[in-house]
mmCIF file of C-alpha atoms in Angstrom:
data_model
loop_
_atom_site.group_PDB
_atom_site.id
_atom_site.type_symbol
_atom_site.label_atom_id
_atom_site.label_comp_id
_atom_site.label_asym_id
_atom_site.label_seq_id
_atom_site.Cartn_x
_atom_site.Cartn_y
_atom_site.Cartn_z
ATOM 1 C CA MET H 26 0.000 0.000 0.000
ATOM 2 C CA THR H 27 1.401 3.374 -0.938
ATOM 3 C CA ALA H 28 1.273 6.411 1.294
ATOM 4 C CA SER H 29 -1.073 9.177 0.298
ATOM 5 C CA ARG H 30 0.112 12.766 -0.176
ATOM 6 C CA GLY H 31 -1.352 13.677 3.235
ATOM 7 C CA ASP H 32 0.817 11.044 4.917
ATOM 8 C CA ARG H 33 3.938 12.809 3.628
ATOM 9 C CA ASP H 34 2.807 16.392 4.147
ATOM 10 C CA PRO H 35 5.667 18.156 5.965
ATOM 11 C CA ARG H 36 3.166 20.501 7.602
ATOM 12 C CA ARG H 37 2.105 17.572 9.758
ATOM 13 C CA ALA H 38 5.633 17.318 11.137
ATOM 14 C CA ALA H 39 5.644 21.059 11.786
ATOM 15 C CA ALA H 40 2.298 20.910 13.592
ATOM 16 C CA VAL H 41 3.334 17.990 15.808
ATOM 17 C CA VAL H 42 6.638 19.634 16.717
ATOM 18 C CA PHE H 43 5.035 23.021 17.382
ATOM 19 C CA VAL H 44 2.316 21.629 19.652
ATOM 20 C CA ALA H 45 4.635 19.237 21.512
ATOM 21 C CA LEU H 46 7.375 21.784 22.127
ATOM 22 C CA LEU H 47 4.972 24.583 23.009
ATOM 23 C CA ALA H 48 3.343 22.330 25.609
ATOM 24 C CA LEU H 49 6.772 21.431 26.993
ATOM 25 C CA TYR H 50 7.956 25.037 27.091
ATOM 26 C CA LEU H 51 4.755 26.330 28.681
ATOM 27 C CA ALA H 52 4.944 23.582 31.319
ATOM 28 C CA THR H 53 8.490 24.658 32.192
ATOM 29 C CA LEU H 54 8.020 28.400 31.590
ATOM 30 C CA ALA H 55 9.626 30.744 34.088
ATOM 31 C CA PRO H 56 6.702 32.449 35.869
ATOM 32 C CA ARG H 57 8.729 35.534 36.743
ATOM 33 C CA VAL H 58 11.870 37.370 35.730
ATOM 34 C CA THR H 59 14.969 35.191 35.427
ATOM 35 C CA PHE H 60 18.654 36.100 35.550
ATOM 36 C CA TRP H 61 20.800 38.016 33.098
ATOM 37 C CA ASP H 62 19.037 40.110 30.455
ATOM 38 C CA ALA H 63 15.472 38.901 31.029
ATOM 39 C CA GLY H 64 14.546 41.626 33.498
ATOM 40 C CA GLU H 65 15.977 44.275 31.241
ATOM 41 C CA PHE H 66 13.983 42.991 28.262
ATOM 42 C CA VAL H 67 10.744 42.824 30.260
ATOM 43 C CA ALA H 68 11.300 46.379 31.521
ATOM 44 C CA ALA H 69 12.126 47.636 28.015
ATOM 45 C CA ILE H 70 8.985 46.030 26.616
ATOM 46 C CA GLU H 71 6.824 47.422 29.426
ATOM 47 C CA SER H 72 8.209 50.949 29.059
ATOM 48 C CA PHE H 73 8.721 50.724 25.288
ATOM 49 C CA GLY H 74 12.320 51.579 26.038
ATOM 50 C CA VAL H 75 15.716 50.580 24.724
ATOM 51 C CA PRO H 76 17.644 47.695 26.295
ATOM 52 C CA HIS H 77 21.431 47.497 26.221
ATOM 53 C CA PRO H 78 23.274 47.686 22.879
ATOM 54 C CA PRO H 79 22.600 46.629 20.160
ATOM 55 C CA GLY H 80 19.155 47.758 21.294
ATOM 56 C CA THR H 81 16.923 45.136 19.625
ATOM 57 C CA PRO H 82 14.125 47.545 18.609
ATOM 58 C CA LEU H 83 12.167 44.968 16.616
ATOM 59 C CA TYR H 84 12.125 42.590 19.590
ATOM 60 C CA VAL H 85 10.854 45.369 21.863
ATOM 61 C CA MET H 86 8.072 46.215 19.380
ATOM 62 C CA LEU H 87 7.086 42.559 18.951
ATOM 63 C CA GLY H 88 7.160 42.084 22.697
ATOM 64 C CA ARG H 89 5.035 45.174 23.254
ATOM 65 C CA VAL H 90 2.334 43.971 20.843
ATOM 66 C CA TRP H 91 2.485 40.489 22.351
ATOM 67 C CA ARG H 92 2.216 41.955 25.851
ATOM 68 C CA MET H 93 -0.889 43.915 24.854
ATOM 69 C CA LEU H 94 -2.464 40.734 23.449
ATOM 70 C CA LEU H 95 -1.729 38.817 26.660
ATOM 71 C CA GLY H 96 -2.541 41.682 28.998
ATOM 72 C CA VAL H 97 -4.086 39.433 31.655
ATOM 73 C CA LEU H 98 -0.750 37.743 32.375
ATOM 74 C CA PRO H 99 2.002 39.319 34.454
ATOM 75 C CA ALA H 100 4.543 41.101 32.250
ATOM 76 C CA ALA H 101 7.349 38.578 32.775
ATOM 77 C CA ALA H 102 5.113 35.560 32.126
ATOM 78 C CA ALA H 103 3.723 37.114 28.942
ATOM 79 C CA VAL H 104 7.161 37.925 27.522
ATOM 80 C CA ASN H 105 8.437 34.494 28.555
ATOM 81 C CA ALA H 106 5.514 32.965 26.616
ATOM 82 C CA LEU H 107 6.609 34.912 23.518
ATOM 83 C CA SER H 108 9.951 33.120 23.716
ATOM 84 C CA ALA H 109 8.171 29.769 23.991
ATOM 85 C CA VAL H 110 6.036 30.432 20.916
ATOM 86 C CA CYS H 111 8.976 31.707 18.838
ATOM 87 C CA THR H 112 11.193 28.740 19.696
ATOM 88 C CA ALA H 113 8.432 26.194 19.059
ATOM 89 C CA ALA H 114 7.751 27.876 15.704
ATOM 90 C CA ALA H 115 11.454 27.853 14.784
ATOM 91 C CA CYS H 116 11.710 24.133 15.496
ATOM 92 C CA ALA H 117 8.491 23.561 13.529
ATOM 93 C CA VAL H 118 10.000 25.329 10.504
ATOM 94 C CA ALA H 119 13.082 23.123 10.799
ATOM 95 C CA ALA H 120 10.952 19.983 11.150
ATOM 96 C CA SER H 121 8.936 20.898 8.074
ATOM 97 C CA GLU H 122 12.012 21.487 5.932
ATOM 98 C CA ILE H 123 13.693 18.282 7.117
ATOM 99 C CA ALA H 124 10.515 16.249 6.552
ATOM 100 C CA ARG H 125 10.167 17.752 3.080
ATOM 101 C CA ARG H 126 13.751 16.993 2.125
ATOM 102 C CA THR H 127 13.864 13.470 3.578
ATOM 103 C CA ARG H 128 10.251 12.679 2.616
ATOM 104 C CA SER H 129 9.821 11.345 6.141
ATOM 105 C CA ILE H 130 7.539 12.942 8.689
ATOM 106 C CA ALA H 131 9.092 10.822 11.447
ATOM 107 C CA ILE H 132 12.584 12.133 10.705
ATOM 108 C CA GLY H 133 11.277 15.697 10.592
ATOM 109 C CA ILE H 134 9.523 15.297 13.933
ATOM 110 C CA ALA H 135 12.560 13.668 15.538
ATOM 111 C CA ALA H 136 14.866 16.405 14.278
ATOM 112 C CA GLY H 137 12.531 19.202 15.365
ATOM 113 C CA ILE H 138 12.023 17.757 18.843
ATOM 114 C CA ALA H 139 15.751 17.090 19.245
ATOM 115 C CA ALA H 140 16.590 20.656 18.239
ATOM 116 C CA GLY H 141 13.998 22.075 20.609
ATOM 117 C CA CYS H 142 15.165 19.980 23.546
ATOM 118 C CA MET H 143 18.806 21.070 23.411
ATOM 119 C CA SER H 144 19.550 22.653 26.765
ATOM 120 C CA SER H 145 20.499 26.112 25.504
ATOM 121 C CA VAL H 146 17.495 26.260 23.163
ATOM 122 C CA TRP H 147 15.120 25.062 25.887
ATOM 123 C CA LEU H 148 16.510 27.578 28.375
ATOM 124 C CA ASP H 149 16.013 30.503 25.987
ATOM 125 C CA ALA H 150 12.516 29.223 25.169
ATOM 126 C CA THR H 151 11.349 29.607 28.758
ATOM 127 C CA GLU H 152 12.591 33.098 29.615
ATOM 128 C CA ALA H 153 12.462 36.603 28.166
ATOM 129 C CA GLU H 154 15.305 36.494 25.656
ATOM 130 C CA VAL H 155 15.746 37.854 22.161
ATOM 131 C CA TYR H 156 17.488 34.672 21.001
ATOM 132 C CA SER H 157 14.214 32.776 20.547
ATOM 133 C CA SER H 158 12.862 35.282 18.039
ATOM 134 C CA ALA H 159 16.284 35.430 16.357
ATOM 135 C CA LEU H 160 16.182 31.634 16.051
ATOM 136 C CA LEU H 161 12.766 31.839 14.387
ATOM 137 C CA LEU H 162 13.972 34.468 11.937
ATOM 138 C CA SER H 163 17.088 32.396 11.163
ATOM 139 C CA ALA H 164 14.988 29.283 10.537
ATOM 140 C CA LEU H 165 12.690 31.243 8.237
ATOM 141 C CA MET H 166 15.657 32.691 6.319
ATOM 142 C CA LEU H 167 17.122 29.227 5.781
ATOM 143 C CA ALA H 168 13.776 27.748 4.706
ATOM 144 C CA VAL H 169 13.102 30.588 2.264
ATOM 145 C CA GLY H 170 16.664 30.409 0.929
ATOM 146 C CA LEU H 171 16.291 26.695 0.260
ATOM 147 C CA ARG H 172 12.949 27.229 -1.461
ATOM 148 C CA ALA H 173 14.389 30.064 -3.569
ATOM 149 C CA GLY H 174 17.245 27.817 -4.670
ATOM 150 C CA GLU H 175 14.836 25.065 -5.660
ATOM 151 C CA ALA H 176 12.655 27.516 -7.575
ATOM 152 C CA ALA H 177 15.703 28.902 -9.386
ATOM 153 C CA GLY H 178 16.574 25.367 -10.490
ATOM 154 C CA ASP H 179 13.236 25.005 -12.261
ATOM 155 C CA ALA H 180 13.493 27.046 -15.455
ATOM 156 C CA GLY H 181 9.754 27.675 -15.723
ATOM 157 C CA ASP H 182 9.219 28.513 -12.049
ATOM 158 C CA ARG H 183 8.453 32.178 -11.491
ATOM 159 C CA ALA H 184 8.565 31.860 -7.697
ATOM 160 C CA ALA H 185 12.333 32.371 -7.443
ATOM 161 C CA PRO H 186 12.259 36.196 -7.652
ATOM 162 C CA ARG H 187 9.481 36.350 -5.049
ATOM 163 C CA MET H 188 11.350 34.006 -2.742
ATOM 164 C CA ARG H 189 14.531 36.027 -3.111
ATOM 165 C CA ALA H 190 12.606 39.223 -2.336
ATOM 166 C CA LEU H 191 11.163 37.560 0.767
ATOM 167 C CA LEU H 192 14.648 36.440 1.755
ATOM 168 C CA ALA H 193 15.931 40.009 1.387
ATOM 169 C CA TYR H 194 13.063 41.236 3.558
ATOM 170 C CA LEU H 195 13.805 38.665 6.265
ATOM 171 C CA PHE H 196 17.496 39.521 6.063
ATOM 172 C CA ALA H 197 16.640 43.201 6.585
ATOM 173 C CA LEU H 198 14.579 42.317 9.662
ATOM 174 C CA ALA H 199 17.571 40.587 11.245
ATOM 175 C CA ALA H 200 19.496 43.784 11.988
ATOM 176 C CA PRO H 201 16.827 45.466 14.145
ATOM 177 C CA LEU H 202 15.958 42.154 15.796
ATOM 178 C CA HIS H 203 19.389 40.929 16.912
ATOM 179 C CA PRO H 204 22.728 40.484 15.124
ATOM 180 C CA SER H 205 22.736 36.752 15.935
ATOM 181 C CA ALA H 206 19.934 36.316 13.388
ATOM 182 C CA LEU H 207 22.397 37.368 10.686
ATOM 183 C CA VAL H 208 24.416 34.185 11.255
ATOM 184 C CA ALA H 209 22.008 32.248 9.024
ATOM 185 C CA GLY H 210 22.224 34.882 6.294
ATOM 186 C CA PRO H 211 25.229 33.586 4.337
ATOM 187 C CA ALA H 212 23.883 30.026 4.307
ATOM 188 C CA ALA H 213 20.444 31.239 3.193
ATOM 189 C CA LEU H 214 21.976 33.360 0.430
ATOM 190 C CA PHE H 215 24.147 30.450 -0.708
ATOM 191 C CA ALA H 216 21.101 28.176 -0.820
ATOM 192 C CA ALA H 217 19.123 30.750 -2.794
ATOM 193 C CA VAL H 218 21.514 30.805 -5.762
#
């Protein structure tokens, strides 16, 4: 018996990884301010201020909108939840791309869960940190770069210019978010050509 298209849909891997990791992160979410930069980020988001250099203005704006949406939660818990959602989404993007490339949902799910359960990733997913949103942006840049490269390989595919424009847009968002998001840039650009 052959598998139907739905059985190989990489979005299923992304959905499983997102839900599983989000549940894990929310269960282990820091309820209050944690050490290091978390308090500074929560305060900057609450006051719409500027944290330490490089400033991360896009993160502060995203956090402010998120905080308004989750206004019933304490400030620290709401911003911590933003990190959980961003990290779960980043791992879901990775799971989808891996499942698509390997044609195996199980491999995509395993890779996404493994990436999300690495100690440094898990730690940043449960506290107010800019690295979770930078990870999501990096994952999106890599996924779009890979798709742009595939589209460029198909002579009749007109999606390549749109994908490259989207990649440029994501690349431009990396600077106001956090410089660590730029780390994925060269690989995404290489994949796009």
